[in-house]
């Protein structure tokens, strides 16, 4: 019988869900939401705090300050209260109300940025506020998840080895790209221990991580408006860009089977299925794993709210099947009478890759 003394000691790390029945592809989700922080971010939060303590940068009586769209803020709120620190979370209007309330109940001072920086978006405005607070308060310590090596080290030491142990024949791994801590930790591990594994990053449309044009995004978790210093694209094999409408569709397809998972999971799942469909039709003999960062309770007012989805993405999003087989291709050159080539719409699915060092 496990007995713990701090909340960060509890973390179910070996739960995988076979989503073949949902997607039609042999794909396993590594579910990371079964801990007291409710997401994969607990590992990075704990490692960054402990490494700051070891370095002497974080001492008793100090205040941790960090920018977060939600999950890391919740994880740091938990770690901070457990270890006796104050915590100030700088977030923005996309952070769900559930995440904000949870951080506050854990004792965090939550400050919401609503006006984006003209070039660097809401994240840029958040980072500016963090820097200003650190200049004004000598006892504030900024962990800086976007450049902190502890962010990826946590996953190099835990998440990736757990996947390798569960699936020794792993063929392809799909990981969402937010701060890219999880992505870089897993990519570095497999490059060193099993370079035959294909590493596919999944990013949100409107994110600048891989050179895309910045655009407003409504769902927190995947994507950024400022490219993280941690990101090393040379470690990746491919990148898939997912429109947020497809994120919502994928989440709701999982819910129809009883799986209530977070927005980031919908993005990663949608990208994984598209990659498998385009690169490995049938996926026979291929072992594929995707990381599901969090659970879905914090998205009940957004991704799982019909009115919110209809207003944000259109009512058709509520009924469309994201994993329906694509229509059979027409004969080369065939076009219905009087039809014109369809223009590309900014919300159409886009796939970028494969990548190579320096290509992104």
PDB file of N, CA and C in Angstrom, residues 7 10-17 29-43 71 74-75 78 102 155 159 162 260-262 264-265 290-299:
ATOM      1  N   UNK A   7       2.205  15.736  -1.900  1.00  0.00           N
ATOM      2  CA  UNK A   7       1.330  15.403  -3.029  1.00  0.00           C
ATOM      3  C   UNK A   7       2.083  15.047  -4.298  1.00  0.00           C
ATOM      4  N   UNK A  10       2.751  11.279  -5.582  1.00  0.00           N
ATOM      5  CA  UNK A  10       1.750  10.421  -6.224  1.00  0.00           C
ATOM      6  C   UNK A  10       1.647  10.779  -7.701  1.00  0.00           C
ATOM      7  N   UNK A  11       1.932   9.808  -8.565  1.00  0.00           N
ATOM      8  CA  UNK A  11       1.862  10.060 -10.005  1.00  0.00           C
ATOM      9  C   UNK A  11       1.770   8.716 -10.723  1.00  0.00           C
ATOM     10  N   UNK A  12       0.596   8.397 -11.243  1.00  0.00           N
ATOM     11  CA  UNK A  12       0.437   7.158 -12.007  1.00  0.00           C
ATOM     12  C   UNK A  12       1.099   7.355 -13.369  1.00  0.00           C
ATOM     13  N   UNK A  13       2.144   6.594 -13.622  1.00  0.00           N
ATOM     14  CA  UNK A  13       2.947   6.849 -14.820  1.00  0.00           C
ATOM     15  C   UNK A  13       2.936   5.704 -15.824  1.00  0.00           C
ATOM     16  N   UNK A  14       2.109   4.705 -15.602  1.00  0.00           N
ATOM     17  CA  UNK A  14       2.122   3.546 -16.503  1.00  0.00           C
ATOM     18  C   UNK A  14       0.737   3.217 -17.049  1.00  0.00           C
ATOM     19  N   UNK A  15      -0.108   4.229 -17.197  1.00  0.00           N
ATOM     20  CA  UNK A  15      -1.455   4.021 -17.729  1.00  0.00           C
ATOM     21  C   UNK A  15      -1.514   4.427 -19.203  1.00  0.00           C
ATOM     22  N   UNK A  16      -1.866   3.482 -20.046  1.00  0.00           N
ATOM     23  CA  UNK A  16      -1.985   3.724 -21.482  1.00  0.00           C
ATOM     24  C   UNK A  16      -3.383   3.319 -21.938  1.00  0.00           C
ATOM     25  N   UNK A  17      -3.937   4.086 -22.867  1.00  0.00           N
ATOM     26  CA  UNK A  17      -5.264   3.795 -23.400  1.00  0.00           C
ATOM     27  C   UNK A  17      -5.135   3.455 -24.880  1.00  0.00           C
ATOM     28  N   UNK A  29      -2.474   6.074 -26.021  1.00  0.00           N
ATOM     29  CA  UNK A  29      -2.303   7.346 -25.325  1.00  0.00           C
ATOM     30  C   UNK A  29      -1.671   7.094 -23.958  1.00  0.00           C
ATOM     31  N   UNK A  30      -0.564   7.761 -23.688  1.00  0.00           N
ATOM     32  CA  UNK A  30       0.026   7.716 -22.347  1.00  0.00           C
ATOM     33  C   UNK A  30      -0.648   8.811 -21.519  1.00  0.00           C
ATOM     34  N   UNK A  31      -1.492   8.411 -20.587  1.00  0.00           N
ATOM     35  CA  UNK A  31      -2.310   9.368 -19.834  1.00  0.00           C
ATOM     36  C   UNK A  31      -1.534   9.909 -18.640  1.00  0.00           C
ATOM     37  N   UNK A  32      -1.321  11.218 -18.633  1.00  0.00           N
ATOM     38  CA  UNK A  32      -0.464  11.868 -17.644  1.00  0.00           C
ATOM     39  C   UNK A  32      -1.237  12.683 -16.614  1.00  0.00           C
ATOM     40  N   UNK A  33      -2.561  12.545 -16.573  1.00  0.00           N
ATOM     41  CA  UNK A  33      -3.345  13.407 -15.692  1.00  0.00           C
ATOM     42  C   UNK A  33      -3.646  12.841 -14.325  1.00  0.00           C
ATOM     43  N   UNK A  34      -3.122  11.657 -14.024  1.00  0.00           N
ATOM     44  CA  UNK A  34      -3.508  11.016 -12.763  1.00  0.00           C
ATOM     45  C   UNK A  34      -2.470  11.276 -11.669  1.00  0.00           C
ATOM     46  N   UNK A  35      -2.434  12.545 -11.258  1.00  0.00           N
ATOM     47  CA  UNK A  35      -1.664  12.979 -10.100  1.00  0.00           C
ATOM     48  C   UNK A  35      -2.417  14.166  -9.501  1.00  0.00           C
ATOM     49  N   UNK A  36      -1.950  14.697  -8.378  1.00  0.00           N
ATOM     50  CA  UNK A  36      -2.707  15.737  -7.693  1.00  0.00           C
ATOM     51  C   UNK A  36      -2.680  17.079  -8.425  1.00  0.00           C
ATOM     52  N   UNK A  37      -1.768  17.248  -9.368  1.00  0.00           N
ATOM     53  CA  UNK A  37      -1.765  18.458 -10.199  1.00  0.00           C
ATOM     54  C   UNK A  37      -2.608  18.275 -11.454  1.00  0.00           C
ATOM     55  N   UNK A  38      -2.913  17.025 -11.794  1.00  0.00           N
ATOM     56  CA  UNK A  38      -3.796  16.750 -12.918  1.00  0.00           C
ATOM     57  C   UNK A  38      -3.160  16.832 -14.285  1.00  0.00           C
ATOM     58  N   UNK A  39      -1.819  16.842 -14.360  1.00  0.00           N
ATOM     59  CA  UNK A  39      -1.198  16.938 -15.685  1.00  0.00           C
ATOM     60  C   UNK A  39       0.254  16.492 -15.652  1.00  0.00           C
ATOM     61  N   UNK A  40       0.824  16.353 -16.836  1.00  0.00           N
ATOM     62  CA  UNK A  40       2.230  15.991 -17.002  1.00  0.00           C
ATOM     63  C   UNK A  40       3.160  17.056 -16.440  1.00  0.00           C
ATOM     64  N   UNK A  41       2.655  18.269 -16.226  1.00  0.00           N
ATOM     65  CA  UNK A  41       3.494  19.374 -15.776  1.00  0.00           C
ATOM     66  C   UNK A  41       4.021  19.205 -14.354  1.00  0.00           C
ATOM     67  N   UNK A  42       3.448  18.281 -13.588  1.00  0.00           N
ATOM     68  CA  UNK A  42       3.926  18.106 -12.218  1.00  0.00           C
ATOM     69  C   UNK A  42       5.398  17.716 -12.194  1.00  0.00           C
ATOM     70  N   UNK A  43       5.821  16.879 -13.133  1.00  0.00           N
ATOM     71  CA  UNK A  43       7.220  16.434 -13.144  1.00  0.00           C
ATOM     72  C   UNK A  43       8.171  17.588 -13.413  1.00  0.00           C
ATOM     73  N   UNK A  71      -1.693  24.578 -16.822  1.00  0.00           N
ATOM     74  CA  UNK A  71      -1.277  23.339 -16.169  1.00  0.00           C
ATOM     75  C   UNK A  71      -0.011  23.484 -15.336  1.00  0.00           C
ATOM     76  N   UNK A  74      -0.856  25.313 -12.141  1.00  0.00           N
ATOM     77  CA  UNK A  74      -1.471  24.454 -11.126  1.00  0.00           C
ATOM     78  C   UNK A  74      -0.410  23.588 -10.461  1.00  0.00           C
ATOM     79  N   UNK A  75       0.481  23.003 -11.263  1.00  0.00           N
ATOM     80  CA  UNK A  75       1.524  22.143 -10.713  1.00  0.00           C
ATOM     81  C   UNK A  75       2.449  22.923  -9.777  1.00  0.00           C
ATOM     82  N   UNK A  78       0.850  23.678  -6.433  1.00  0.00           N
ATOM     83  CA  UNK A  78       0.885  22.515  -5.553  1.00  0.00           C
ATOM     84  C   UNK A  78       2.281  22.336  -4.946  1.00  0.00           C
ATOM     85  N   UNK A 102      -8.409  26.799  -9.099  1.00  0.00           N
ATOM     86  CA  UNK A 102      -7.611  25.790  -8.417  1.00  0.00           C
ATOM     87  C   UNK A 102      -6.295  26.376  -7.920  1.00  0.00           C
ATOM     88  N   UNK A 155      11.502  14.922 -18.116  1.00  0.00           N
ATOM     89  CA  UNK A 155      10.901  13.943 -19.026  1.00  0.00           C
ATOM     90  C   UNK A 155      11.953  12.997 -19.610  1.00  0.00           C
ATOM     91  N   UNK A 159       9.414  10.357 -18.130  1.00  0.00           N
ATOM     92  CA  UNK A 159       8.380  10.088 -19.126  1.00  0.00           C
ATOM     93  C   UNK A 159       8.872   9.195 -20.259  1.00  0.00           C
ATOM     94  N   UNK A 162       9.677   5.575 -19.244  1.00  0.00           N
ATOM     95  CA  UNK A 162       8.443   4.841 -18.979  1.00  0.00           C
ATOM     96  C   UNK A 162       7.830   4.325 -20.281  1.00  0.00           C
ATOM     97  N   UNK A 260     -12.673  11.518 -20.908  1.00  0.00           N
ATOM     98  CA  UNK A 260     -12.693  12.969 -20.772  1.00  0.00           C
ATOM     99  C   UNK A 260     -11.260  13.454 -20.613  1.00  0.00           C
ATOM    100  N   UNK A 261     -10.662  13.905 -21.710  1.00  0.00           N
ATOM    101  CA  UNK A 261      -9.265  14.318 -21.713  1.00  0.00           C
ATOM    102  C   UNK A 261      -9.148  15.771 -22.159  1.00  0.00           C
ATOM    103  N   UNK A 262      -7.984  16.368 -21.930  1.00  0.00           N
ATOM    104  CA  UNK A 262      -7.797  17.798 -22.123  1.00  0.00           C
ATOM    105  C   UNK A 262      -7.590  18.234 -23.564  1.00  0.00           C
ATOM    106  N   UNK A 264      -5.042  19.696 -24.972  1.00  0.00           N
ATOM    107  CA  UNK A 264      -3.755  19.300 -25.549  1.00  0.00           C
ATOM    108  C   UNK A 264      -3.811  17.894 -26.112  1.00  0.00           C
ATOM    109  N   UNK A 265      -4.525  17.021 -25.426  1.00  0.00           N
ATOM    110  CA  UNK A 265      -4.666  15.647 -25.908  1.00  0.00           C
ATOM    111  C   UNK A 265      -5.397  15.616 -27.241  1.00  0.00           C
ATOM    112  N   UNK A 290       1.116   8.279 -28.245  1.00  0.00           N
ATOM    113  CA  UNK A 290       0.951   9.729 -28.146  1.00  0.00           C
ATOM    114  C   UNK A 290       0.808  10.092 -26.679  1.00  0.00           C
ATOM    115  N   UNK A 291       1.387  11.210 -26.276  1.00  0.00           N
ATOM    116  CA  UNK A 291       1.311  11.641 -24.885  1.00  0.00           C
ATOM    117  C   UNK A 291       0.077  12.504 -24.686  1.00  0.00           C
ATOM    118  N   UNK A 292      -0.774  12.094 -23.732  1.00  0.00           N
ATOM    119  CA  UNK A 292      -1.984  12.834 -23.360  1.00  0.00           C
ATOM    120  C   UNK A 292      -1.679  13.624 -22.089  1.00  0.00           C
ATOM    121  N   UNK A 293      -1.463  14.945 -22.188  1.00  0.00           N
ATOM    122  CA  UNK A 293      -0.915  15.706 -21.060  1.00  0.00           C
ATOM    123  C   UNK A 293      -1.829  15.868 -19.853  1.00  0.00           C
ATOM    124  N   UNK A 294      -3.152  15.935 -20.056  1.00  0.00           N
ATOM    125  CA  UNK A 294      -4.012  16.216 -18.905  1.00  0.00           C
ATOM    126  C   UNK A 294      -5.407  15.659 -19.112  1.00  0.00           C
ATOM    127  N   UNK A 295      -6.232  15.788 -18.076  1.00  0.00           N
ATOM    128  CA  UNK A 295      -7.622  15.352 -18.132  1.00  0.00           C
ATOM    129  C   UNK A 295      -8.513  16.507 -18.570  1.00  0.00           C
ATOM    130  N   UNK A 296      -9.824  16.238 -18.710  1.00  0.00           N
ATOM    131  CA  UNK A 296     -10.693  17.205 -19.355  1.00  0.00           C
ATOM    132  C   UNK A 296     -11.569  18.057 -18.463  1.00  0.00           C
ATOM    133  N   UNK A 297     -11.534  17.841 -17.139  1.00  0.00           N
ATOM    134  CA  UNK A 297     -12.457  18.586 -16.275  1.00  0.00           C
ATOM    135  C   UNK A 297     -12.271  20.099 -16.389  1.00  0.00           C
ATOM    136  N   UNK A 298     -11.050  20.545 -16.593  1.00  0.00           N
ATOM    137  CA  UNK A 298     -10.784  21.988 -16.650  1.00  0.00           C
ATOM    138  C   UNK A 298     -11.235  22.620 -17.970  1.00  0.00           C
ATOM    139  N   UNK A 299     -11.718  21.790 -18.880  1.00  0.00           N
ATOM    140  CA  UNK A 299     -12.161  22.292 -20.182  1.00  0.00           C
ATOM    141  C   UNK A 299     -13.678  22.189 -20.353  1.00  0.00           C
TER     142      UNK A 299
END
